[in-house]
PDB file of C-alpha atoms in Angstrom:
ATOM      1  CA  UNK A   1     -17.401  -4.514 -10.549  1.00 38.00           C
ATOM      2  CA  UNK A   2     -16.793  -3.593 -14.191  1.00 40.00           C
ATOM      3  CA  UNK A   3     -13.521  -2.103 -15.404  1.00 43.00           C
ATOM      4  CA  UNK A   4     -13.863   0.887 -17.721  1.00 46.00           C
ATOM      5  CA  UNK A   5     -11.432   1.647 -20.497  1.00 50.00           C
ATOM      6  CA  UNK A   6     -12.358   5.338 -20.403  1.00 57.00           C
ATOM      7  CA  UNK A   7     -11.655   5.950 -16.709  1.00 66.00           C
ATOM      8  CA  UNK A   8      -9.886   9.183 -15.683  1.00 73.00           C
ATOM      9  CA  UNK A   9      -6.105   9.167 -15.722  1.00 75.00           C
ATOM     10  CA  UNK A  10      -3.170  11.528 -15.573  1.00 84.00           C
ATOM     11  CA  UNK A  11      -1.204  12.862 -18.536  1.00 86.00           C
ATOM     12  CA  UNK A  12       2.290  11.381 -18.128  1.00 92.00           C
ATOM     13  CA  UNK A  13       3.667  12.953 -21.307  1.00 90.00           C
ATOM     14  CA  UNK A  14       3.998  16.452 -19.850  1.00 91.00           C
ATOM     15  CA  UNK A  15       7.289  17.633 -18.325  1.00 95.00           C
ATOM     16  CA  UNK A  16       6.998  19.121 -14.849  1.00 96.00           C
ATOM     17  CA  UNK A  17      10.628  19.799 -13.901  1.00 97.00           C
ATOM     18  CA  UNK A  18      10.298  17.969 -10.569  1.00 98.00           C
ATOM     19  CA  UNK A  19       9.936  14.487  -9.053  1.00 98.00           C
ATOM     20  CA  UNK A  20       6.870  13.790 -11.185  1.00 98.00           C
ATOM     21  CA  UNK A  21       9.118  13.441 -14.250  1.00 98.00           C
ATOM     22  CA  UNK A  22      10.983  10.594 -12.510  1.00 98.00           C
ATOM     23  CA  UNK A  23       7.697   8.910 -11.608  1.00 98.00           C
ATOM     24  CA  UNK A  24       6.332   9.163 -15.142  1.00 97.00           C
ATOM     25  CA  UNK A  25       9.602   7.938 -16.711  1.00 98.00           C
ATOM     26  CA  UNK A  26      10.709   5.209 -14.288  1.00 98.00           C
ATOM     27  CA  UNK A  27       7.383   4.177 -12.768  1.00 98.00           C
ATOM     28  CA  UNK A  28       8.557   5.051  -9.240  1.00 98.00           C
ATOM     29  CA  UNK A  29      10.149   7.888  -7.278  1.00 98.00           C
ATOM     30  CA  UNK A  30      11.301   8.667  -3.722  1.00 98.00           C
ATOM     31  CA  UNK A  31      10.010  12.072  -2.630  1.00 98.00           C
ATOM     32  CA  UNK A  32      12.490  13.178   0.019  1.00 98.00           C
ATOM     33  CA  UNK A  33      11.613  14.599   3.416  1.00 98.00           C
ATOM     34  CA  UNK A  34       7.842  14.753   3.193  1.00 98.00           C
ATOM     35  CA  UNK A  35       7.829  14.336   6.986  1.00 98.00           C
ATOM     36  CA  UNK A  36      10.644  15.270   9.356  1.00 98.00           C
ATOM     37  CA  UNK A  37      12.739  12.496  10.960  1.00 98.00           C
ATOM     38  CA  UNK A  38      11.153  13.424  14.295  1.00 98.00           C
ATOM     39  CA  UNK A  39       7.640  13.004  12.889  1.00 98.00           C
ATOM     40  CA  UNK A  40       8.629   9.673  11.348  1.00 98.00           C
ATOM     41  CA  UNK A  41      10.030   8.459  14.674  1.00 98.00           C
ATOM     42  CA  UNK A  42       6.802   9.452  16.414  1.00 98.00           C
ATOM     43  CA  UNK A  43       4.687   7.379  14.048  1.00 98.00           C
ATOM     44  CA  UNK A  44       7.082   4.442  14.324  1.00 98.00           C
ATOM     45  CA  UNK A  45       6.852   4.569  18.133  1.00 98.00           C
ATOM     46  CA  UNK A  46       3.058   4.564  17.948  1.00 98.00           C
ATOM     47  CA  UNK A  47       3.112   1.520  15.671  1.00 98.00           C
ATOM     48  CA  UNK A  48       5.118  -0.304  18.348  1.00 98.00           C
ATOM     49  CA  UNK A  49       2.557   0.844  20.925  1.00 98.00           C
ATOM     50  CA  UNK A  50      -0.186  -0.699  18.762  1.00 98.00           C
ATOM     51  CA  UNK A  51       1.549  -4.082  18.982  1.00 97.00           C
ATOM     52  CA  UNK A  52       1.579  -3.717  22.773  1.00 98.00           C
ATOM     53  CA  UNK A  53      -2.232  -3.410  22.851  1.00 97.00           C
ATOM     54  CA  UNK A  54      -2.455  -7.162  22.220  1.00 97.00           C
ATOM     55  CA  UNK A  55      -2.199  -9.684  25.090  1.00 96.00           C
ATOM     56  CA  UNK A  56       0.460 -11.779  23.369  1.00 95.00           C
ATOM     57  CA  UNK A  57       3.366 -10.539  25.497  1.00 95.00           C
ATOM     58  CA  UNK A  58       5.028  -8.184  23.010  1.00 96.00           C
ATOM     59  CA  UNK A  59       7.177  -5.455  24.563  1.00 97.00           C
ATOM     60  CA  UNK A  60       8.724  -2.781  22.371  1.00 96.00           C
ATOM     61  CA  UNK A  61      11.798  -2.475  24.601  1.00 96.00           C
ATOM     62  CA  UNK A  62      12.389  -6.237  24.837  1.00 96.00           C
ATOM     63  CA  UNK A  63      13.593  -7.787  21.539  1.00 93.00           C
ATOM     64  CA  UNK A  64      13.187 -11.259  23.044  1.00 93.00           C
ATOM     65  CA  UNK A  65       9.415 -10.729  22.601  1.00 95.00           C
ATOM     66  CA  UNK A  66       9.664  -9.781  18.923  1.00 94.00           C
ATOM     67  CA  UNK A  67       8.994 -13.308  17.618  1.00 91.00           C
ATOM     68  CA  UNK A  68       5.735 -14.292  15.940  1.00 90.00           C
ATOM     69  CA  UNK A  69       4.446 -16.040  19.073  1.00 92.00           C
ATOM     70  CA  UNK A  70       4.143 -12.581  20.684  1.00 94.00           C
ATOM     71  CA  UNK A  71       2.709 -10.759  17.662  1.00 94.00           C
ATOM     72  CA  UNK A  72      -0.720 -10.383  16.032  1.00 94.00           C
ATOM     73  CA  UNK A  73      -1.234 -12.304  12.798  1.00 94.00           C
ATOM     74  CA  UNK A  74       0.629 -10.834   9.830  1.00 91.00           C
ATOM     75  CA  UNK A  75       2.057 -11.840   6.461  1.00 86.00           C
ATOM     76  CA  UNK A  76       5.314 -11.479   4.504  1.00 84.00           C
ATOM     77  CA  UNK A  77       7.310 -10.821   7.676  1.00 84.00           C
ATOM     78  CA  UNK A  78       5.361  -7.837   8.975  1.00 90.00           C
ATOM     79  CA  UNK A  79       2.424  -6.761   6.799  1.00 92.00           C
ATOM     80  CA  UNK A  80      -0.639  -6.077   8.965  1.00 94.00           C
ATOM     81  CA  UNK A  81      -4.107  -6.040   7.418  1.00 92.00           C
ATOM     82  CA  UNK A  82      -6.254  -7.556  10.195  1.00 91.00           C
ATOM     83  CA  UNK A  83      -7.631  -6.331  13.524  1.00 95.00           C
ATOM     84  CA  UNK A  84      -9.124  -3.180  11.900  1.00 95.00           C
ATOM     85  CA  UNK A  85      -5.607  -1.734  11.739  1.00 96.00           C
ATOM     86  CA  UNK A  86      -6.586   0.208   8.591  1.00 96.00           C
ATOM     87  CA  UNK A  87      -8.614   2.543  10.790  1.00 98.00           C
ATOM     88  CA  UNK A  88      -6.290   2.932  13.768  1.00 98.00           C
ATOM     89  CA  UNK A  89      -5.873   6.556  14.819  1.00 98.00           C
ATOM     90  CA  UNK A  90      -2.130   6.435  14.136  1.00 98.00           C
ATOM     91  CA  UNK A  91      -2.713   5.654  10.459  1.00 98.00           C
ATOM     92  CA  UNK A  92      -5.489   8.207  10.082  1.00 98.00           C
ATOM     93  CA  UNK A  93      -3.269  10.829  11.735  1.00 98.00           C
ATOM     94  CA  UNK A  94      -0.621  10.088   9.097  1.00 98.00           C
ATOM     95  CA  UNK A  95      -3.191  10.219   6.293  1.00 98.00           C
ATOM     96  CA  UNK A  96      -4.149  13.760   7.335  1.00 98.00           C
ATOM     97  CA  UNK A  97      -0.578  15.095   7.412  1.00 98.00           C
ATOM     98  CA  UNK A  98      -0.704  18.260   5.254  1.00 98.00           C
ATOM     99  CA  UNK A  99       2.628  17.571   3.536  1.00 98.00           C
ATOM    100  CA  UNK A 100       1.504  14.087   2.536  1.00 98.00           C
ATOM    101  CA  UNK A 101      -1.767  15.352   1.083  1.00 98.00           C
ATOM    102  CA  UNK A 102       0.035  18.215  -0.667  1.00 98.00           C
ATOM    103  CA  UNK A 103       2.356  15.763  -2.426  1.00 98.00           C
ATOM    104  CA  UNK A 104      -0.539  13.799  -3.917  1.00 98.00           C
ATOM    105  CA  UNK A 105      -2.434  17.028  -4.630  1.00 98.00           C
ATOM    106  CA  UNK A 106       0.544  18.144  -6.718  1.00 97.00           C
ATOM    107  CA  UNK A 107       0.439  14.873  -8.633  1.00 97.00           C
ATOM    108  CA  UNK A 108      -3.304  14.945  -9.320  1.00 95.00           C
ATOM    109  CA  UNK A 109      -3.703  18.760  -9.449  1.00 94.00           C
ATOM    110  CA  UNK A 110      -6.453  18.771  -6.833  1.00 95.00           C
ATOM    111  CA  UNK A 111      -6.781  18.696  -3.046  1.00 96.00           C
ATOM    112  CA  UNK A 112     -10.173  17.037  -3.265  1.00 97.00           C
ATOM    113  CA  UNK A 113      -8.860  13.531  -2.627  1.00 98.00           C
ATOM    114  CA  UNK A 114      -9.944  10.164  -1.330  1.00 98.00           C
ATOM    115  CA  UNK A 115      -7.506   7.968   0.611  1.00 98.00           C
ATOM    116  CA  UNK A 116      -7.060   4.204   0.614  1.00 96.00           C
ATOM    117  CA  UNK A 117      -8.044   2.111   3.641  1.00 96.00           C
ATOM    118  CA  UNK A 118      -4.777   0.191   3.624  1.00 95.00           C
ATOM    119  CA  UNK A 119      -2.576  -1.316   6.332  1.00 94.00           C
ATOM    120  CA  UNK A 120       0.989  -1.037   7.557  1.00 97.00           C
ATOM    121  CA  UNK A 121       4.241  -2.984   7.745  1.00 96.00           C
ATOM    122  CA  UNK A 122       6.327  -3.336  10.888  1.00 96.00           C
ATOM    123  CA  UNK A 123       8.941  -5.984  10.176  1.00 93.00           C
ATOM    124  CA  UNK A 124      11.096  -6.837  13.185  1.00 93.00           C
ATOM    125  CA  UNK A 125      14.483  -8.592  12.974  1.00 87.00           C
ATOM    126  CA  UNK A 126      14.134 -11.941  14.730  1.00 81.00           C
ATOM    127  CA  UNK A 127      15.924 -15.305  14.586  1.00 70.00           C
ATOM    128  CA  UNK A 128      12.790 -16.966  13.151  1.00 70.00           C
ATOM    129  CA  UNK A 129      12.593 -14.536  10.191  1.00 71.00           C
ATOM    130  CA  UNK A 130      12.547 -16.557   6.981  1.00 72.00           C
ATOM    131  CA  UNK A 131      13.680 -15.285   3.561  1.00 71.00           C
ATOM    132  CA  UNK A 132      10.699 -14.318   1.447  1.00 74.00           C
ATOM    133  CA  UNK A 133       9.924 -15.700  -1.989  1.00 83.00           C
ATOM    134  CA  UNK A 134       9.543 -12.872  -4.514  1.00 88.00           C
ATOM    135  CA  UNK A 135       5.910 -12.303  -5.529  1.00 88.00           C
ATOM    136  CA  UNK A 136       6.147  -9.829  -8.414  1.00 94.00           C
ATOM    137  CA  UNK A 137       2.747  -8.367  -9.235  1.00 92.00           C
ATOM    138  CA  UNK A 138       0.824  -5.344 -10.440  1.00 93.00           C
ATOM    139  CA  UNK A 139      -2.209  -3.723  -8.827  1.00 91.00           C
ATOM    140  CA  UNK A 140      -3.995  -2.495 -11.942  1.00 90.00           C
ATOM    141  CA  UNK A 141      -6.138  -4.549 -14.279  1.00 84.00           C
ATOM    142  CA  UNK A 142      -4.939  -4.171 -17.899  1.00 82.00           C
ATOM    143  CA  UNK A 143      -8.440  -3.091 -18.897  1.00 80.00           C
ATOM    144  CA  UNK A 144      -7.712   0.138 -17.038  1.00 83.00           C
ATOM    145  CA  UNK A 145      -5.573   2.228 -19.396  1.00 85.00           C
ATOM    146  CA  UNK A 146      -2.867   4.667 -18.335  1.00 90.00           C
ATOM    147  CA  UNK A 147      -1.839   5.939 -14.904  1.00 93.00           C
ATOM    148  CA  UNK A 148      -4.958   5.749 -12.779  1.00 91.00           C
ATOM    149  CA  UNK A 149      -3.540   4.874  -9.364  1.00 93.00           C
ATOM    150  CA  UNK A 150      -0.206   5.794  -7.768  1.00 97.00           C
ATOM    151  CA  UNK A 151       0.555   3.794  -4.644  1.00 97.00           C
ATOM    152  CA  UNK A 152       2.426   5.217  -1.704  1.00 98.00           C
ATOM    153  CA  UNK A 153       4.692   4.045   1.104  1.00 98.00           C
ATOM    154  CA  UNK A 154       5.309   6.444   3.967  1.00 98.00           C
ATOM    155  CA  UNK A 155       8.744   5.335   5.132  1.00 98.00           C
ATOM    156  CA  UNK A 156       9.393   5.688   8.879  1.00 98.00           C
ATOM    157  CA  UNK A 157      12.764   4.000   9.485  1.00 97.00           C
ATOM    158  CA  UNK A 158      16.128   3.935   7.653  1.00 95.00           C
ATOM    159  CA  UNK A 159      15.719   1.608   4.690  1.00 95.00           C
ATOM    160  CA  UNK A 160      18.794   0.576   2.743  1.00 94.00           C
ATOM    161  CA  UNK A 161      19.752  -2.100   0.260  1.00 91.00           C
ATOM    162  CA  UNK A 162      19.616  -4.958   2.799  1.00 87.00           C
ATOM    163  CA  UNK A 163      16.809  -3.684   5.022  1.00 88.00           C
ATOM    164  CA  UNK A 164      13.939  -5.229   3.125  1.00 85.00           C
ATOM    165  CA  UNK A 165      11.210  -3.214   1.502  1.00 92.00           C
ATOM    166  CA  UNK A 166       9.913  -2.366  -1.936  1.00 96.00           C
ATOM    167  CA  UNK A 167      11.455  -3.932  -5.037  1.00 97.00           C
ATOM    168  CA  UNK A 168      10.317  -2.589  -8.425  1.00 98.00           C
ATOM    169  CA  UNK A 169      10.910  -3.658 -12.019  1.00 98.00           C
ATOM    170  CA  UNK A 170      11.906  -0.220 -13.264  1.00 98.00           C
ATOM    171  CA  UNK A 171      10.071   0.894 -16.397  1.00 98.00           C
ATOM    172  CA  UNK A 172       7.740  -2.102 -16.534  1.00 98.00           C
ATOM    173  CA  UNK A 173       4.717   0.212 -16.317  1.00 97.00           C
ATOM    174  CA  UNK A 174       5.378   1.351 -19.887  1.00 97.00           C
ATOM    175  CA  UNK A 175       5.271  -2.244 -21.162  1.00 97.00           C
ATOM    176  CA  UNK A 176       2.233  -3.312 -19.150  1.00 94.00           C
ATOM    177  CA  UNK A 177      -0.313  -2.839 -21.932  1.00 91.00           C
ATOM    178  CA  UNK A 178       1.901  -4.505 -24.538  1.00 94.00           C
ATOM    179  CA  UNK A 179       2.523  -7.516 -22.294  1.00 94.00           C
ATOM    180  CA  UNK A 180      -1.151  -8.299 -21.789  1.00 90.00           C
ATOM    181  CA  UNK A 181      -1.934  -7.609 -25.431  1.00 89.00           C
ATOM    182  CA  UNK A 182       0.725 -10.094 -26.588  1.00 91.00           C
ATOM    183  CA  UNK A 183       0.094 -12.657 -23.832  1.00 87.00           C
ATOM    184  CA  UNK A 184      -3.663 -13.301 -23.963  1.00 78.00           C
ATOM    185  CA  UNK A 185      -3.060 -16.804 -22.639  1.00 69.00           C
ATOM    186  CA  UNK A 186      -1.506 -15.483 -19.403  1.00 72.00           C
ATOM    187  CA  UNK A 187      -3.156 -17.056 -16.376  1.00 64.00           C
ATOM    188  CA  UNK A 188      -5.641 -14.616 -14.877  1.00 59.00           C
ATOM    189  CA  UNK A 189      -5.747 -12.259 -17.864  1.00 54.00           C
ATOM    190  CA  UNK A 190      -9.368 -11.368 -18.568  1.00 49.00           C
ATOM    191  CA  UNK A 191     -10.552 -13.081 -15.375  1.00 48.00           C
ATOM    192  CA  UNK A 192      -9.478 -10.538 -12.790  1.00 54.00           C
ATOM    193  CA  UNK A 193     -13.011  -9.935 -11.609  1.00 52.00           C
ATOM    194  CA  UNK A 194     -13.060  -7.171  -8.991  1.00 58.00           C
ATOM    195  CA  UNK A 195      -9.363  -7.577  -8.223  1.00 68.00           C
ATOM    196  CA  UNK A 196      -6.827  -5.152  -9.665  1.00 81.00           C
ATOM    197  CA  UNK A 197      -4.068  -7.691  -9.046  1.00 83.00           C
ATOM    198  CA  UNK A 198      -1.977 -10.011 -11.166  1.00 86.00           C
ATOM    199  CA  UNK A 199       1.085 -12.057 -10.220  1.00 87.00           C
ATOM    200  CA  UNK A 200       3.907 -12.820 -12.675  1.00 91.00           C
ATOM    201  CA  UNK A 201       6.032 -15.949 -12.904  1.00 90.00           C
ATOM    202  CA  UNK A 202       9.778 -15.911 -13.574  1.00 93.00           C
ATOM    203  CA  UNK A 203       9.402 -16.363 -17.323  1.00 94.00           C
ATOM    204  CA  UNK A 204       7.000 -13.431 -17.531  1.00 93.00           C
ATOM    205  CA  UNK A 205       9.332 -11.221 -15.495  1.00 96.00           C
ATOM    206  CA  UNK A 206      12.161 -12.168 -17.883  1.00 97.00           C
ATOM    207  CA  UNK A 207      10.042 -10.859 -20.768  1.00 97.00           C
ATOM    208  CA  UNK A 208      10.226  -7.400 -19.186  1.00 98.00           C
ATOM    209  CA  UNK A 209      13.928  -7.712 -18.339  1.00 98.00           C
ATOM    210  CA  UNK A 210      14.723  -8.610 -21.941  1.00 98.00           C
ATOM    211  CA  UNK A 211      13.196  -5.265 -22.909  1.00 97.00           C
ATOM    212  CA  UNK A 212      15.417  -3.235 -20.603  1.00 98.00           C
ATOM    213  CA  UNK A 213      13.581  -3.308 -17.284  1.00 98.00           C
ATOM    214  CA  UNK A 214      15.779  -3.649 -14.193  1.00 98.00           C
ATOM    215  CA  UNK A 215      14.935  -4.918 -10.701  1.00 97.00           C
ATOM    216  CA  UNK A 216      15.611  -2.128  -8.190  1.00 97.00           C
ATOM    217  CA  UNK A 217      15.493  -2.298  -4.385  1.00 96.00           C
ATOM    218  CA  UNK A 218      14.092   1.107  -3.443  1.00 98.00           C
ATOM    219  CA  UNK A 219      15.939   2.771  -0.544  1.00 97.00           C
ATOM    220  CA  UNK A 220      14.578   5.621   1.562  1.00 98.00           C
ATOM    221  CA  UNK A 221      15.153   7.654   4.722  1.00 98.00           C
ATOM    222  CA  UNK A 222      12.695   8.253   7.578  1.00 98.00           C
ATOM    223  CA  UNK A 223      10.026  10.697   6.410  1.00 98.00           C
ATOM    224  CA  UNK A 224      10.452   9.939   2.703  1.00 98.00           C
ATOM    225  CA  UNK A 225       7.455   9.027   0.549  1.00 98.00           C
ATOM    226  CA  UNK A 226       7.874   6.271  -2.047  1.00 98.00           C
ATOM    227  CA  UNK A 227       5.448   6.484  -4.969  1.00 98.00           C
ATOM    228  CA  UNK A 228       4.928   4.012  -7.795  1.00 98.00           C
ATOM    229  CA  UNK A 229       2.563   3.464 -10.700  1.00 97.00           C
ATOM    230  CA  UNK A 230       0.149   0.582 -10.023  1.00 95.00           C
ATOM    231  CA  UNK A 231       1.075  -0.831 -13.459  1.00 95.00           C
ATOM    232  CA  UNK A 232       4.681  -1.217 -12.276  1.00 98.00           C
ATOM    233  CA  UNK A 233       5.722  -4.760 -11.336  1.00 97.00           C
ATOM    234  CA  UNK A 234       6.764  -4.795  -7.680  1.00 97.00           C
ATOM    235  CA  UNK A 235       6.905  -6.844  -4.491  1.00 94.00           C
ATOM    236  CA  UNK A 236       7.869  -6.637  -0.824  1.00 90.00           C
ATOM    237  CA  UNK A 237      11.217  -8.102   0.288  1.00 85.00           C
ATOM    238  CA  UNK A 238      11.928  -9.325   3.834  1.00 80.00           C
ATOM    239  CA  UNK A 239      15.040  -7.724   5.416  1.00 78.00           C
ATOM    240  CA  UNK A 240      18.358  -9.542   5.441  1.00 77.00           C
ATOM    241  CA  UNK A 241      19.701  -7.070   8.021  1.00 77.00           C
ATOM    242  CA  UNK A 242      19.033  -6.530  11.732  1.00 86.00           C
ATOM    243  CA  UNK A 243      17.081  -3.291  11.209  1.00 90.00           C
ATOM    244  CA  UNK A 244      13.388  -2.623  11.773  1.00 93.00           C
ATOM    245  CA  UNK A 245      11.251  -1.816   8.754  1.00 95.00           C
ATOM    246  CA  UNK A 246       8.354   0.543   9.509  1.00 97.00           C
ATOM    247  CA  UNK A 247       6.011   1.843   6.805  1.00 98.00           C
ATOM    248  CA  UNK A 248       2.408   2.765   6.164  1.00 98.00           C
ATOM    249  CA  UNK A 249       0.723   2.097   2.833  1.00 98.00           C
ATOM    250  CA  UNK A 250      -1.076   5.334   1.897  1.00 98.00           C
ATOM    251  CA  UNK A 251      -2.549   6.252  -1.487  1.00 98.00           C
ATOM    252  CA  UNK A 252      -4.780   9.136  -2.618  1.00 98.00           C
ATOM    253  CA  UNK A 253      -6.713   9.714  -5.841  1.00 95.00           C
ATOM    254  CA  UNK A 254      -9.173  12.472  -6.849  1.00 94.00           C
ATOM    255  CA  UNK A 255     -12.645  12.127  -5.387  1.00 95.00           C
ATOM    256  CA  UNK A 256     -13.980  12.997  -8.847  1.00 92.00           C
ATOM    257  CA  UNK A 257     -12.678   9.638 -10.129  1.00 91.00           C
ATOM    258  CA  UNK A 258     -15.127   7.688  -7.941  1.00 92.00           C
ATOM    259  CA  UNK A 259     -18.601   6.577  -8.961  1.00 90.00           C
ATOM    260  CA  UNK A 260     -21.581   7.334  -6.724  1.00 93.00           C
ATOM    261  CA  UNK A 261     -21.861   3.643  -5.873  1.00 93.00           C
ATOM    262  CA  UNK A 262     -18.209   3.337  -4.885  1.00 92.00           C
ATOM    263  CA  UNK A 263     -18.398   6.464  -2.732  1.00 95.00           C
ATOM    264  CA  UNK A 264     -21.399   5.049  -0.888  1.00 96.00           C
ATOM    265  CA  UNK A 265     -19.666   1.708  -0.336  1.00 94.00           C
ATOM    266  CA  UNK A 266     -16.456   3.397   0.821  1.00 96.00           C
ATOM    267  CA  UNK A 267     -18.373   5.534   3.321  1.00 97.00           C
ATOM    268  CA  UNK A 268     -20.134   2.454   4.652  1.00 96.00           C
ATOM    269  CA  UNK A 269     -16.837   0.628   5.062  1.00 96.00           C
ATOM    270  CA  UNK A 270     -15.388   3.567   6.966  1.00 97.00           C
ATOM    271  CA  UNK A 271     -18.287   3.536   9.422  1.00 97.00           C
ATOM    272  CA  UNK A 272     -17.792  -0.216   9.897  1.00 95.00           C
ATOM    273  CA  UNK A 273     -13.995   0.240  10.092  1.00 96.00           C
ATOM    274  CA  UNK A 274     -13.427  -2.173   7.211  1.00 94.00           C
ATOM    275  CA  UNK A 275     -10.183  -2.135   5.243  1.00 93.00           C
ATOM    276  CA  UNK A 276     -10.144  -2.261   1.454  1.00 90.00           C
ATOM    277  CA  UNK A 277      -7.368  -2.201  -1.170  1.00 87.00           C
ATOM    278  CA  UNK A 278      -4.620   0.112  -2.428  1.00 90.00           C
ATOM    279  CA  UNK A 279      -7.238   1.887  -4.567  1.00 92.00           C
ATOM    280  CA  UNK A 280      -8.990   4.866  -2.954  1.00 95.00           C
ATOM    281  CA  UNK A 281     -11.687   5.515  -5.581  1.00 93.00           C
ATOM    282  CA  UNK A 282     -12.460   2.149  -7.204  1.00 85.00           C
ATOM    283  CA  UNK A 283     -12.191  -1.596  -6.681  1.00 80.00           C
ATOM    284  CA  UNK A 284     -13.889  -1.058  -3.322  1.00 79.00           C
ATOM    285  CA  UNK A 285     -14.243  -4.428  -1.659  1.00 75.00           C
ATOM    286  CA  UNK A 286     -13.505  -5.770   1.788  1.00 73.00           C
ATOM    287  CA  UNK A 287     -10.108  -7.190   2.737  1.00 66.00           C
ATOM    288  CA  UNK A 288     -11.129 -10.424   4.444  1.00 68.00           C
ATOM    289  CA  UNK A 289      -9.808 -10.961   7.973  1.00 71.00           C
ATOM    290  CA  UNK A 290      -9.737 -14.716   8.576  1.00 76.00           C
ATOM    291  CA  UNK A 291      -9.191 -14.294  12.326  1.00 83.00           C
ATOM    292  CA  UNK A 292      -6.574 -17.040  12.348  1.00 86.00           C
ATOM    293  CA  UNK A 293      -3.332 -16.720  14.322  1.00 90.00           C
ATOM    294  CA  UNK A 294      -0.539 -19.321  14.415  1.00 88.00           C
ATOM    295  CA  UNK A 295      -2.881 -21.710  12.615  1.00 89.00           C
ATOM    296  CA  UNK A 296      -5.691 -21.444  15.189  1.00 90.00           C
ATOM    297  CA  UNK A 297      -8.787 -19.238  15.657  1.00 90.00           C
ATOM    298  CA  UNK A 298      -7.681 -15.929  17.164  1.00 89.00           C
ATOM    299  CA  UNK A 299      -9.697 -15.303  20.321  1.00 88.00           C
ATOM    300  CA  UNK A 300      -8.453 -11.705  20.373  1.00 91.00           C
ATOM    301  CA  UNK A 301     -10.018 -10.728  17.052  1.00 90.00           C
ATOM    302  CA  UNK A 302     -11.178  -7.124  16.844  1.00 93.00           C
ATOM    303  CA  UNK A 303     -14.289  -5.510  15.428  1.00 92.00           C
ATOM    304  CA  UNK A 304     -13.074  -1.946  16.113  1.00 96.00           C
ATOM    305  CA  UNK A 305      -9.617  -0.345  16.263  1.00 97.00           C
ATOM    306  CA  UNK A 306      -7.774  -0.152  19.583  1.00 97.00           C
ATOM    307  CA  UNK A 307      -7.668   3.630  19.157  1.00 98.00           C
ATOM    308  CA  UNK A 308     -10.519   5.142  17.148  1.00 98.00           C
ATOM    309  CA  UNK A 309      -9.688   7.903  14.649  1.00 98.00           C
ATOM    310  CA  UNK A 310     -10.946  11.420  15.189  1.00 97.00           C
ATOM    311  CA  UNK A 311     -13.807  11.912  12.724  1.00 98.00           C
ATOM    312  CA  UNK A 312     -12.742  15.398  11.679  1.00 98.00           C
ATOM    313  CA  UNK A 313     -14.081  17.174   8.609  1.00 98.00           C
ATOM    314  CA  UNK A 314     -10.924  16.227   6.670  1.00 98.00           C
ATOM    315  CA  UNK A 315     -11.061  12.574   7.730  1.00 98.00           C
ATOM    316  CA  UNK A 316     -14.708  12.301   6.686  1.00 98.00           C
ATOM    317  CA  UNK A 317     -13.949  13.841   3.277  1.00 98.00           C
ATOM    318  CA  UNK A 318     -10.942  11.586   2.659  1.00 98.00           C
ATOM    319  CA  UNK A 319     -13.124   8.613   3.647  1.00 98.00           C
ATOM    320  CA  UNK A 320     -15.913   9.546   1.244  1.00 98.00           C
ATOM    321  CA  UNK A 321     -18.401  10.159   4.034  1.00 98.00           C
ATOM    322  CA  UNK A 322     -18.664  13.910   3.344  1.00 98.00           C
ATOM    323  CA  UNK A 323     -18.601  15.569  -0.055  1.00 97.00           C
ATOM    324  CA  UNK A 324     -16.088  18.266  -0.911  1.00 97.00           C
TER     325      UNK A 324
END
């Protein structure tokens, strides 16, 4: 898939007088109270119920079953992208929350949005939890200029300094273009193919730090929405506390940004219940599920979600199946 230098983007030079100014300036923002604490708890409970649909012995009310031998396959401590989880009813119900859509509509100045087919993170405190190695990266190819994708985390549990979660290199989005322009030899630069992803080594991260960027662990309350520019360097940190981390990765962009071909592919993936990337309107390709668990073929692989989403008019429009 080609990357276009003239793709649509948002004007980040305007002053809005609200949380958008923080996003444009710092590259991230926590929008407070998008959902109520009670709504957040409900979604968290349903995520636990999803884990109980597997025959691995997990019980939400029994922490002795919270180890990886009782869980579906996941990565980085609790990131779930297999088993058609991207199309579970619980995630689609969250994607259609009016307050969530309204927040992104305010950012993009339109309610005619597409949503990403992304997964979730339910990281459980267990004795076998290993510290994670930082994997700083961006999710936007440098050939795409400006703010074209703003990623989102719907936070569903208290998330403090030691509870794991999103770490960002504050302000690095503003140096993204300069970095790739002055580092043409950087591994992966110019060879990203269809992937809007690039990982940075320690020396490259130091380049940003030397120019004033600071590593920040983003903290949030249940019901808060964390937003960040896809050009911002970031990674997911495993908790060092005994608290549960529960989030959904949800991102919207204007339907008008998508090409006819990408809309058709997105609609097809929805019907097949295939997950894609953080990008709702472009870079539409399948997230491969290797069907491997604990190093062996997973006999409980899934071709459909445990709970199918309701194919409402709004769901079909967000999925690209129906036009606005």
